CSV table of C-alpha atoms and ligand atoms in Angstrom, one decimal:
chain,number,residue,atom,x,y,z
A,16,MET,CA,28.5,-22.3,14.7
A,17,SER,CA,25.3,-23.5,13.0
A,18,GLU,CA,24.5,-21.9,9.7
A,19,LYS,CA,21.5,-19.6,9.4
A,20,LYS,CA,18.3,-21.0,8.0
A,21,LYS,CA,16.8,-19.3,4.9
A,22,LEU,CA,13.5,-17.5,4.8
A,23,PHE,CA,11.7,-16.8,1.5
A,24,ILE,CA,8.7,-14.3,1.7
A,25,LYS,CA,6.4,-13.5,-1.1
A,26,THR,CA,4.1,-10.5,-0.6
A,27,TRP,CA,0.9,-9.5,-2.4
A,28,GLY,CA,-1.4,-6.6,-1.8
A,29,CYS,CA,-0.9,-3.1,-0.4
A,30,GLN,CA,2.0,-1.3,1.1
A,31,MET,CA,0.9,-2.3,4.5
A,32,ASN,CA,1.5,-5.9,3.6
A,33,VAL,CA,5.0,-4.9,2.4
A,34,TYR,CA,5.6,-3.2,5.8
A,35,ASP,CA,4.3,-6.3,7.6
A,36,SER,CA,6.5,-8.6,5.6
A,37,GLU,CA,9.5,-6.6,6.7
A,38,ARG,CA,8.5,-6.9,10.3
A,39,MET,CA,7.9,-10.6,10.0
A,40,ALA,CA,11.3,-11.1,8.4
A,41,GLU,CA,12.9,-9.3,11.3
A,42,SER,CA,10.9,-11.3,13.9
A,43,LEU,CA,11.9,-14.6,12.2
A,44,GLY,CA,15.5,-13.2,12.1
A,45,HIS,CA,15.5,-13.6,15.9
A,46,GLU,CA,14.5,-17.2,15.3
A,47,GLY,CA,17.6,-17.8,13.2
A,48,TYR,CA,16.3,-17.1,9.8
A,49,GLU,CA,17.8,-14.8,7.1
A,50,SER,CA,16.1,-13.8,4.0
A,51,THR,CA,16.7,-15.4,0.6
A,52,GLU,CA,15.4,-14.4,-2.8
A,53,LYS,CA,15.5,-18.1,-4.0
A,54,VAL,CA,12.6,-20.2,-3.1
A,55,GLU,CA,14.6,-23.4,-3.8
A,56,ASP,CA,17.0,-22.5,-1.0
A,57,ALA,CA,14.3,-21.8,1.6
A,58,ASP,CA,14.0,-23.6,5.0
A,59,MET,CA,10.8,-21.6,5.5
A,60,ILE,CA,8.4,-20.1,2.9
A,61,LEU,CA,6.0,-17.4,4.0
A,62,LEU,CA,3.2,-16.2,1.7
A,63,ASN,CA,1.9,-12.8,2.8
A,64,THR,CA,-1.5,-12.7,1.1
A,65,CYS,CA,-4.1,-10.2,-0.1
A,66,HIS,CA,-7.8,-10.8,-0.2
A,67,ILE,CA,-8.9,-7.7,-2.1
A,68,ARG,CA,-9.8,-9.3,-5.4
A,69,GLU,CA,-11.5,-12.4,-6.6
A,70,LYS,CA,-9.8,-15.8,-6.6
A,71,ALA,CA,-7.2,-14.6,-4.0
A,72,ALA,CA,-7.6,-17.9,-2.0
A,73,GLU,CA,-7.5,-20.1,-5.1
A,74,LYS,CA,-4.3,-18.4,-6.2
A,75,ILE,CA,-2.7,-19.2,-2.8
A,76,TYR,CA,-3.8,-22.8,-3.0
A,77,SER,CA,-2.2,-23.2,-6.5
A,78,GLU,CA,0.9,-21.4,-5.2
A,79,LEU,CA,1.1,-23.8,-2.3
A,80,GLY,CA,0.7,-26.7,-4.8
A,81,ARG,CA,4.0,-25.6,-6.5
A,82,PHE,CA,5.8,-26.2,-3.2
A,83,LYS,CA,4.9,-29.8,-3.0
A,84,GLY,CA,8.2,-30.9,-4.7
A,85,LEU,CA,10.3,-28.7,-2.5
A,86,LYS,CA,8.6,-30.1,0.6
A,87,ALA,CA,9.2,-33.7,-0.6
A,88,GLU,CA,12.9,-32.9,-1.1
A,89,ASN,CA,13.2,-31.2,2.2
A,90,PRO,CA,10.7,-32.5,4.8
A,91,ASP,CA,12.0,-29.9,7.3
A,92,LEU,CA,10.8,-27.1,5.0
A,93,LYS,CA,8.2,-25.0,6.9
A,94,ILE,CA,5.4,-23.3,5.0
A,95,GLY,CA,3.4,-20.4,6.4
A,96,VAL,CA,0.5,-18.3,5.2
A,97,ALA,CA,0.1,-14.7,6.5
A,98,GLY,CA,-1.9,-11.6,5.6
A,99,CYS,CA,-5.6,-11.1,4.7
A,100,VAL,CA,-6.4,-14.5,3.1
A,101,ALA,CA,-4.9,-16.1,6.3
A,102,GLN,CA,-7.2,-13.8,8.4
A,103,ALA,CA,-10.3,-14.6,6.3
A,104,GLU,CA,-9.8,-18.3,5.7
A,105,GLY,CA,-7.2,-19.5,8.2
A,106,GLU,CA,-9.1,-22.6,9.4
A,107,GLU,CA,-10.0,-23.6,5.8
A,108,ILE,CA,-6.3,-23.3,4.8
A,109,ILE,CA,-5.2,-25.6,7.7
A,110,ARG,CA,-8.0,-28.0,6.7
A,111,ARG,CA,-7.4,-28.0,3.0
A,112,GLN,CA,-3.6,-27.9,2.9
A,113,PRO,CA,-1.8,-30.4,5.2
A,114,MET,CA,1.6,-29.1,4.1
A,115,VAL,CA,0.9,-25.6,5.7
A,116,ASP,CA,2.7,-25.5,9.1
A,117,LEU,CA,1.6,-22.0,10.1
A,118,VAL,CA,-1.2,-19.5,9.6
A,119,VAL,CA,-0.8,-16.0,11.0
A,120,GLY,CA,-3.0,-13.0,10.6
A,121,PRO,CA,-2.1,-9.3,10.0
A,122,GLN,CA,-2.8,-8.4,13.6
A,123,THR,CA,-1.1,-11.4,15.3
A,124,TYR,CA,2.4,-11.6,13.7
A,125,HIS,CA,4.1,-10.3,16.9
A,126,ARG,CA,3.3,-13.8,18.3
A,127,LEU,CA,5.3,-15.5,15.5
A,128,PRO,CA,8.1,-16.5,18.0
A,129,LYS,CA,5.6,-18.4,20.0
A,130,MET,CA,4.1,-20.0,16.9
A,131,MET,CA,7.5,-21.1,15.8
A,132,GLU,CA,8.0,-23.0,19.0
A,133,THR,CA,4.9,-25.0,18.1
A,134,VAL,CA,6.1,-25.5,14.6
A,135,LYS,CA,9.5,-26.6,15.7
A,136,GLN,CA,7.8,-29.4,17.7
A,137,GLY,CA,6.4,-30.6,14.5
A,138,LYS,CA,2.9,-29.3,15.2
A,139,ARG,CA,0.9,-26.8,13.2
A,140,ALA,CA,0.1,-23.3,14.4
A,141,LEU,CA,-2.9,-21.2,13.6
A,142,ASP,CA,-3.2,-17.7,15.2
A,143,THR,CA,-5.6,-15.1,13.7
A,144,ASP,CA,-7.4,-14.2,16.8
A,145,PHE,CA,-6.7,-10.8,18.3
A,146,PRO,CA,-8.2,-10.4,21.8
A,147,GLU,CA,-8.9,-6.7,22.7
A,148,GLU,CA,-6.0,-6.4,25.2
A,149,ASP,CA,-3.4,-7.8,22.8
A,150,LYS,CA,-4.7,-5.8,19.8
A,151,PHE,CA,-2.1,-3.8,17.8
A,152,GLU,CA,0.8,-5.3,19.7
A,153,HIS,CA,2.2,-6.1,16.3
A,154,LEU,CA,2.7,-2.4,15.6
A,155,LYS,CA,5.2,-2.3,18.4
A,156,LEU,CA,7.7,-4.3,16.4
A,157,ARG,CA,10.4,-1.8,15.5
A,158,PRO,CA,12.0,-1.6,12.1
A,159,LYS,CA,15.6,-2.7,11.9
A,160,ALA,CA,18.5,-1.3,9.9
A,161,LYS,CA,17.9,-1.1,6.2
A,162,ARG,CA,20.1,0.6,3.6
A,163,ALA,CA,17.2,2.1,1.6
A,164,PRO,CA,16.8,5.9,2.0
A,165,ALA,CA,13.0,5.6,1.7
A,166,ALA,CA,10.9,3.7,4.3
A,167,PHE,CA,7.3,3.0,5.2
A,168,LEU,CA,5.9,3.7,8.6
A,169,THR,CA,2.5,2.4,9.6
A,170,VAL,CA,0.7,5.1,11.6
A,171,GLN,CA,-2.9,3.8,11.3
A,172,GLU,CA,-4.5,0.5,10.6
A,173,GLY,CA,-7.9,-0.8,9.9
A,174,CYS,CA,-11.1,0.7,8.4
A,175,ASP,CA,-14.5,1.6,9.8
A,176,LYS,CA,-15.9,2.7,6.4
A,177,PHE,CA,-17.4,-0.5,5.1
A,178,CYS,CA,-17.6,0.3,1.4
A,179,ALA,CA,-20.0,-2.2,0.0
A,180,PHE,CA,-17.4,-4.0,-2.1
A,181,CYS,CA,-14.4,-4.2,0.2
A,182,VAL,CA,-13.0,-6.9,2.5
A,183,VAL,CA,-10.5,-4.7,4.4
A,184,PRO,CA,-12.8,-3.8,7.4
A,185,TYR,CA,-13.2,-7.6,7.9
A,186,THR,CA,-9.6,-8.6,7.4
A,187,ARG,CA,-7.9,-5.7,9.1
A,188,GLY,CA,-10.4,-4.8,11.7
A,189,ALA,CA,-11.5,-1.5,13.2
A,190,GLU,CA,-9.5,1.8,12.7
A,191,VAL,CA,-6.8,2.4,15.2
A,192,SER,CA,-4.0,5.0,15.4
A,193,ARG,CA,-0.5,4.6,16.9
A,194,PRO,CA,0.5,7.2,19.5
A,195,VAL,CA,2.4,10.3,18.2
A,196,GLU,CA,5.4,9.8,20.5
A,197,ARG,CA,6.0,6.2,19.2
A,198,ILE,CA,5.8,7.3,15.6
A,199,ILE,CA,8.3,10.2,16.2
A,200,ARG,CA,10.7,7.8,18.0
A,201,GLU,CA,10.5,5.4,15.1
A,202,ALA,CA,11.0,8.2,12.6
A,203,ASN,CA,14.1,9.3,14.5
A,204,GLU,CA,15.5,5.7,14.5
A,205,LEU,CA,14.9,5.4,10.8
A,206,VAL,CA,16.7,8.7,10.1
A,207,GLU,CA,19.6,7.6,12.2
A,208,ARG,CA,19.9,4.6,9.9
A,209,GLY,CA,20.0,6.8,6.8
A,210,VAL,CA,16.3,7.1,5.9
A,211,ARG,CA,15.5,10.5,4.4
A,212,GLU,CA,12.0,9.9,3.1
A,213,ILE,CA,9.1,8.4,5.1
A,214,THR,CA,5.7,7.3,3.7
A,215,LEU,CA,3.1,7.2,6.4
A,216,LEU,CA,0.9,4.2,5.9
A,217,GLY,CA,-2.7,3.5,6.8
A,218,GLN,CA,-5.8,1.9,5.2
A,219,ASN,CA,-7.4,5.3,5.9
A,220,VAL,CA,-4.3,7.3,6.8
A,221,ASN,CA,-6.0,10.7,7.0
A,222,ALA,CA,-8.5,9.3,9.6
A,223,TYR,CA,-5.4,9.2,11.8
A,224,HIS,CA,-6.1,10.5,15.3
A,225,GLY,CA,-3.2,9.5,17.6
A,226,GLN,CA,-2.6,10.3,21.2
A,227,GLY,CA,-0.1,13.3,21.4
A,228,PRO,CA,1.4,15.3,24.2
A,229,LYS,CA,-1.7,17.5,24.4
A,230,GLY,CA,-4.6,15.2,23.5
A,231,THR,CA,-5.3,13.5,20.1
A,232,MET,CA,-3.8,14.8,16.9
A,233,GLY,CA,-4.9,14.5,13.3
A,234,LEU,CA,-2.6,13.6,10.4
A,235,ALA,CA,-1.7,17.3,9.8
A,236,GLY,CA,-0.6,17.5,13.5
A,237,LEU,CA,1.5,14.4,13.1
A,238,ILE,CA,3.1,15.7,9.9
A,239,ALA,CA,3.9,19.0,11.7
A,240,GLU,CA,5.8,17.0,14.4
A,241,LEU,CA,7.6,14.9,11.7
A,242,ASP,CA,8.5,18.2,10.0
A,243,LYS,CA,10.7,18.9,13.0
A,244,VAL,CA,12.7,15.7,12.7
A,245,ASP,CA,16.2,16.8,11.6
A,246,GLY,CA,17.5,14.8,8.7
A,247,LEU,CA,14.1,13.7,7.5
A,248,GLU,CA,13.7,15.5,4.1
A,249,ARG,CA,10.5,14.1,2.6
A,250,ILE,CA,7.1,13.0,3.9
A,251,ARG,CA,4.4,11.2,2.0
A,252,TYR,CA,1.2,9.5,3.2
A,253,THR,CA,-1.2,6.9,1.7
A,254,THR,CA,-4.1,5.9,1.4
A,255,SER,CA,-6.5,8.8,2.1
A,256,HIS,CA,-10.3,8.9,2.0
A,257,PRO,CA,-12.1,11.9,0.7
A,258,ASN,CA,-14.3,12.1,3.8
A,259,ASP,CA,-11.5,12.4,6.3
A,260,MET,CA,-9.8,15.5,4.7
A,261,GLU,CA,-9.1,18.0,7.4
A,262,ASP,CA,-8.4,21.6,6.4
A,263,ALA,CA,-5.1,21.6,8.2
A,264,LEU,CA,-3.9,18.7,6.0
A,265,ILE,CA,-4.8,20.5,2.8
A,266,GLU,CA,-3.1,23.7,4.1
A,267,ALA,CA,0.0,21.7,5.0
A,268,HIS,CA,0.6,21.0,1.3
A,269,GLY,CA,1.1,24.7,0.8
A,270,THR,CA,3.2,25.3,3.9
A,271,CYS,CA,5.3,22.2,4.8
A,272,ALA,CA,8.2,22.0,2.4
A,273,LYS,CA,8.9,18.4,3.4
A,274,LEU,CA,5.4,17.2,2.4
A,275,MET,CA,5.7,16.0,-1.2
A,276,PRO,CA,3.3,17.3,-3.9
A,277,TYR,CA,1.5,14.0,-4.5
A,278,LEU,CA,-1.9,12.8,-3.4
A,279,HIS,CA,-3.5,9.4,-3.8
A,280,LEU,CA,-7.2,9.9,-3.3
A,281,PRO,CA,-9.4,7.1,-4.5
A,282,VAL,CA,-12.9,8.0,-5.7
A,283,GLN,CA,-14.0,4.6,-7.2
A,284,SER,CA,-16.8,6.1,-9.4
A,285,GLY,CA,-18.0,9.4,-10.8
A,286,SER,CA,-21.7,8.5,-10.5
A,287,ASP,CA,-23.5,9.7,-7.3
A,288,LYS,CA,-25.9,6.7,-7.7
A,289,ILE,CA,-23.1,4.2,-7.7
A,290,LEU,CA,-21.2,6.1,-4.9
A,291,LYS,CA,-24.3,5.7,-2.8
A,292,ARG,CA,-24.7,2.0,-3.7
A,293,MET,CA,-21.0,1.6,-2.7
A,294,ASN,CA,-21.6,3.3,0.6
A,295,ARG,CA,-18.9,5.8,0.0
A,296,ASN,CA,-20.8,8.6,1.7
A,297,HIS,CA,-19.6,11.3,-0.6
A,298,THR,CA,-20.6,12.6,-4.0
A,299,ALA,CA,-18.6,13.2,-7.2
A,300,GLU,CA,-19.1,17.0,-6.5
A,301,SER,CA,-17.8,16.8,-2.9
A,302,TYR,CA,-14.7,14.9,-4.2
A,303,LEU,CA,-14.1,17.4,-6.9
A,304,ARG,CA,-14.3,20.2,-4.3
A,305,VAL,CA,-11.6,18.5,-2.1
A,306,ILE,CA,-9.4,18.2,-5.2
A,307,GLU,CA,-9.9,21.9,-6.0
A,308,ARG,CA,-8.8,22.9,-2.5
A,309,PHE,CA,-5.7,20.8,-2.7
A,310,ARG,CA,-4.9,22.5,-6.0
A,311,GLU,CA,-5.4,25.9,-4.4
A,312,ALA,CA,-2.9,25.0,-1.7
A,313,ARG,CA,-0.4,23.3,-4.0
A,314,PRO,CA,-1.1,24.1,-7.7
A,315,ASP,CA,1.4,21.5,-9.0
A,316,ILE,CA,0.2,18.6,-6.9
A,317,LEU,CA,0.1,15.3,-8.8
A,318,LEU,CA,-3.2,13.4,-8.3
A,319,SER,CA,-3.7,9.7,-8.2
A,320,GLY,CA,-6.8,7.6,-7.7
A,321,ASP,CA,-8.5,4.2,-7.6
A,322,PHE,CA,-11.5,3.3,-9.8
A,323,ILE,CA,-13.9,0.4,-9.9
A,324,VAL,CA,-15.9,-0.2,-13.1
A,325,GLY,CA,-18.8,-2.6,-13.5
A,326,PHE,CA,-20.1,-2.2,-10.0
A,327,PRO,CA,-23.6,-3.8,-9.7
A,328,GLU,CA,-26.2,-1.6,-11.4
A,329,GLU,CA,-23.6,0.6,-13.2
A,330,THR,CA,-25.3,1.8,-16.4
A,331,ASP,CA,-23.6,3.3,-19.4
A,332,GLN,CA,-24.5,6.7,-18.1
A,333,ASP,CA,-23.0,6.0,-14.7
A,334,PHE,CA,-19.8,5.0,-16.4
A,335,GLU,CA,-19.8,8.2,-18.5
A,336,ASP,CA,-20.1,10.1,-15.2
A,337,THR,CA,-16.8,8.4,-14.2
A,338,MET,CA,-15.2,9.3,-17.4
A,339,ALA,CA,-16.3,12.9,-17.0
A,340,LEU,CA,-14.9,13.1,-13.5
A,341,VAL,CA,-11.6,11.7,-14.7
A,342,ARG,CA,-11.5,14.4,-17.5
A,343,GLU,CA,-12.2,17.1,-14.9
A,344,VAL,CA,-9.5,16.0,-12.4
A,345,HIS,CA,-6.8,15.0,-14.8
A,346,TYR,CA,-4.8,12.3,-13.0
A,347,GLY,CA,-1.1,11.9,-13.2
A,348,GLN,CA,-1.4,8.3,-12.2
A,349,ALA,CA,-4.1,5.9,-11.3
A,350,TYR,CA,-5.3,2.3,-10.5
A,351,SER,CA,-8.4,0.9,-12.0
A,352,PHE,CA,-10.1,-2.5,-11.7
A,353,CYS,CA,-13.2,-4.4,-12.8
A,354,TYR,CA,-15.5,-5.0,-9.8
A,355,SER,CA,-15.1,-8.4,-8.4
A,356,SER,CA,-17.5,-9.8,-5.9
A,357,ARG,CA,-16.1,-10.6,-2.4
A,358,PRO,CA,-17.9,-13.1,-0.2
A,359,GLY,CA,-19.2,-11.6,3.0
A,360,THR,CA,-19.4,-8.0,1.7
A,361,PRO,CA,-22.9,-6.4,1.1
A,362,ALA,CA,-22.4,-6.0,-2.6
A,363,ALA,CA,-21.7,-9.7,-3.0
A,364,GLU,CA,-25.4,-10.4,-3.0
A,365,ARG,CA,-26.1,-8.1,-5.9
A,366,ALA,CA,-26.5,-8.9,-9.6
A,367,LEU,CA,-23.3,-8.4,-11.7
A,368,VAL,CA,-22.9,-6.2,-14.7
A,369,ASP,CA,-22.2,-8.3,-17.9
A,370,PRO,CA,-18.4,-9.0,-17.6
A,371,GLN,CA,-17.9,-8.2,-21.3
A,372,VAL,CA,-19.4,-4.8,-20.8
A,373,ALA,CA,-17.4,-4.2,-17.6
A,374,LYS,CA,-14.2,-5.2,-19.5
A,375,GLU,CA,-14.9,-2.7,-22.3
A,376,ARG,CA,-15.6,0.1,-19.8
A,377,LEU,CA,-12.3,-0.7,-18.0
A,378,HIS,CA,-10.5,-0.6,-21.3
A,379,ARG,CA,-11.9,2.8,-22.2
A,380,LEU,CA,-11.2,4.2,-18.7
A,381,GLN,CA,-7.6,2.9,-18.8
A,382,GLU,CA,-7.0,4.5,-22.2
A,383,LEU,CA,-8.1,7.8,-20.8
A,384,LEU,CA,-6.1,7.4,-17.6
A,385,TRP,CA,-3.1,6.3,-19.5
A,386,GLU,CA,-3.3,9.3,-21.8
A,387,GLN,CA,-3.5,11.6,-18.8
A,388,GLN,CA,-0.4,9.9,-17.2
A,389,ARG,CA,1.5,10.3,-20.5
A,390,GLN,CA,0.5,14.0,-20.7
A,391,THR,CA,1.6,14.6,-17.1
A,392,GLN,CA,5.0,13.0,-17.9
A,393,THR,CA,5.4,15.0,-21.1
A,394,ASP,CA,4.6,18.2,-19.2
A,395,MET,CA,7.6,17.5,-17.0
A,396,ILE,CA,10.0,17.8,-19.8
A,397,GLY,CA,12.1,21.0,-19.4
A,398,ARG,CA,11.2,21.3,-15.7
A,399,THR,CA,13.6,21.0,-12.8
A,400,VAL,CA,12.5,18.7,-10.1
A,401,SER,CA,14.1,17.4,-6.9
A,402,VAL,CA,15.1,13.7,-7.1
A,403,MET,CA,16.1,11.5,-4.2
A,404,PHE,CA,18.4,8.8,-5.7
A,405,GLU,CA,17.6,5.3,-4.4
A,406,LYS,CA,19.6,2.7,-6.4
A,407,PRO,CA,22.0,2.3,-9.4
A,408,GLY,CA,20.3,2.2,-12.8
A,409,ARG,CA,20.8,-0.5,-15.5
A,410,ILE,CA,23.4,1.5,-17.3
A,411,GLU,CA,26.9,2.0,-15.8
A,412,GLY,CA,27.1,5.4,-14.0
A,413,GLN,CA,23.3,5.8,-14.0
A,414,MET,CA,21.1,6.1,-10.9
A,415,ILE,CA,17.3,5.9,-10.4
A,416,GLY,CA,15.4,7.9,-7.9
A,417,LYS,CA,12.0,9.5,-7.3
A,418,SER,CA,10.9,13.0,-7.9
A,419,GLY,CA,8.6,14.7,-5.4
A,420,TYR,CA,5.7,13.8,-7.7
A,421,LEU,CA,6.7,10.1,-7.3
A,422,HIS,CA,7.9,9.8,-10.9
A,423,ALA,CA,10.8,7.4,-11.3
A,424,VAL,CA,13.7,9.4,-12.8
A,425,HIS,CA,17.0,8.1,-14.1
A,426,ALA,CA,20.1,10.2,-14.8
A,427,ALA,CA,23.8,9.9,-15.3
A,428,ALA,CA,24.9,10.3,-11.7
A,429,GLU,CA,28.7,10.3,-11.4
A,430,GLY,CA,29.6,10.8,-7.7
A,431,VAL,CA,26.0,10.7,-6.5
A,432,GLN,CA,25.3,8.5,-3.5
A,433,VAL,CA,22.2,6.5,-2.6
A,434,GLY,CA,20.0,8.9,-0.6
A,435,ASP,CA,21.3,12.1,-2.2
A,436,ILE,CA,18.7,14.6,-3.2
A,437,ARG,CA,19.6,16.7,-6.3
A,438,ASP,CA,17.9,19.1,-8.7
A,439,VAL,CA,17.3,17.3,-12.0
A,440,LYS,CA,16.2,18.8,-15.3
A,441,ILE,CA,13.8,16.4,-17.1
A,442,ILE,CA,14.8,15.9,-20.7
A,443,ALA,CA,12.7,13.0,-21.9
A,444,THR,CA,9.9,10.6,-20.9
A,445,GLU,CA,9.5,6.9,-21.3
A,446,SER,CA,6.5,4.8,-20.7
A,447,ASN,CA,6.9,4.6,-16.9
A,448,SER,CA,9.8,6.8,-16.1
A,449,LEU,CA,11.5,10.1,-16.9
A,450,THR,CA,15.1,10.8,-17.9
A,451,GLY,CA,16.9,13.8,-16.5
A,452,GLU,CA,20.2,15.6,-16.1
A,453,ILE,CA,21.5,16.4,-12.7
A,454,LEU,CA,22.1,20.2,-12.4
A,455,PRO,CA,25.5,21.2,-11.1
B,28,SAH,N1,-8.4,2.1,1.9
B,28,SAH,C1,-8.1,2.4,0.6
B,28,SAH,C2,-7.7,1.2,-0.3
B,28,SAH,C3,-8.6,0.1,-0.4
B,28,SAH,S1,-8.1,-1.3,-1.4
B,28,SAH,C4,-9.2,3.2,0.0
B,28,SAH,O1,-10.3,3.3,0.6
B,28,SAH,O2,-9.0,3.8,-1.0
B,28,SAH,C5,-7.5,-0.6,-2.8
B,28,SAH,C6,-8.4,-0.5,-4.0
B,28,SAH,O3,-8.8,-1.8,-4.4
B,28,SAH,C7,-9.7,0.2,-3.7
B,28,SAH,O4,-9.5,1.6,-3.7
B,28,SAH,C8,-10.6,-0.3,-4.8
B,28,SAH,O5,-10.5,0.5,-5.9
B,28,SAH,C9,-10.1,-1.7,-5.1
B,28,SAH,N2,-11.0,-2.7,-4.6
B,28,SAH,C10,-11.3,-3.0,-3.4
B,28,SAH,N3,-12.3,-4.0,-3.4
B,28,SAH,C11,-12.6,-4.3,-4.6
B,28,SAH,C12,-13.5,-5.2,-5.3
B,28,SAH,N4,-14.3,-6.0,-4.6
B,28,SAH,N5,-13.5,-5.2,-6.6
B,28,SAH,C13,-12.7,-4.4,-7.4
B,28,SAH,N6,-11.8,-3.6,-6.8
B,28,SAH,C14,-11.7,-3.5,-5.5
B,29,SF4,FE1,-12.1,-0.6,1.8
B,29,SF4,FE2,-13.6,1.5,1.7
B,29,SF4,FE3,-12.2,1.0,3.8
B,29,SF4,FE4,-11.0,1.8,1.6
B,29,SF4,S1,-12.4,3.0,2.8
B,29,SF4,S2,-10.4,0.1,3.0
B,29,SF4,S3,-12.2,0.8,0.0
B,29,SF4,S4,-13.9,-0.2,3.1
B,30,F3S,FE1,-5.0,-6.7,0.3
B,30,F3S,FE2,-5.3,-6.8,2.9
B,30,F3S,FE3,-4.0,-4.8,1.8
B,30,F3S,S1,-6.8,-7.4,1.4
B,30,F3S,S2,-5.0,-4.6,-0.1
B,30,F3S,S3,-3.4,-6.9,1.7
B,30,F3S,S4,-5.3,-4.7,3.6
């Protein structure tokens, strides 16, 4: 029997890319590849790329450069580029990098087996084109057995929002939702394989409107259906947009026990002028009102967000408006970035803020966000939270899991199995995790 070939995948970007990498690994599994963590052992290297920030393509080219030696040693080594850089610059990659054998987009990876046939014949394959009738076929690839108790499930893809800074609508295409029945079936399959927590994924997950038994359903309807899946204990979703918040979803946070008390709701800026320039179609005030309603439904909900500083025309006052919004919300966790211009987006044409000024603003914002995160963690001390344990910790007998608020929690866990959900009393906080004691 011939030995299996080794596949090394490196993934950048959002959780949707993580999900796609898993599906691609499974698909290539049927082609005789098994995953390896060691790039030196690989018979095939696949880079699943992200295009969201500046220099993404350059980074991929320099990454590819590092494989030159490996390719020289092993001329049969296959190299592929997938994801959003592949989608945006596929032809350029093929032209500039002769050692790349395969370029596949985020909507076309279901055609990998066919592409591999081409590659096996010593030819190069480029496939980033998704004709209407074939669109979203990739989402029919079903997840295989995995030992982890927490899994992602893509329910929605693409974006119709066209924020002035963002490449996603161009690389991931228009919004589309998977049918309810298929999602429920997949959730059941995951649960049969030991999954107890599912994170519903989408670039605009709360814009979900999938075909259900009685017409289309929003995200709240889908969550109500998932609530009925026996053995599924925890439901999360990400990433939401403030403009797609339906009342029923907010309410669900107060009524559905399986829905975890955590919300990632990017706002990007606290200045109405900048929000307008960003084409966000909401104001700081309307965002704050949405947050207020979530807190009414679920007072302990932990809030997370995304911020961009130094967007074109951002003044000191605009930035102070962002700081004021952050103070008002009080985030438990957040991501913040300096604006970077992305070719092809409307904002790419506009004059940049002085990079030094942008950097200083980012620094101040991150100090504030960090302080809020620390405070949120400190406030957990003395509280009892439910933790789902996911893997052994570094210390013998210890395990690490996630609380409902998505905090990493470690505890001495004699006799606890991966996937067990236990009440844990928090006793200390470290920089990015909490320490707890499992209650009897
Ligand atoms: N669909 C999600 C996530 C988009 S990408 C949403 O709308 O929230 C994740 C984050 O990357 C964005 O929220 C934004 O904060 C950041 N981002 C996107 N494009 C950017 C750019 N050109 N420069 C800096 N940050 C950017
Ligand atoms: Fe990008 Fe805006 Fe769409 Fe989010 S909502 S993916 S930031 S265009
Ligand atoms: Fe990046 Fe594409 Fe996700 S650009 S953030 S990998 S949708």
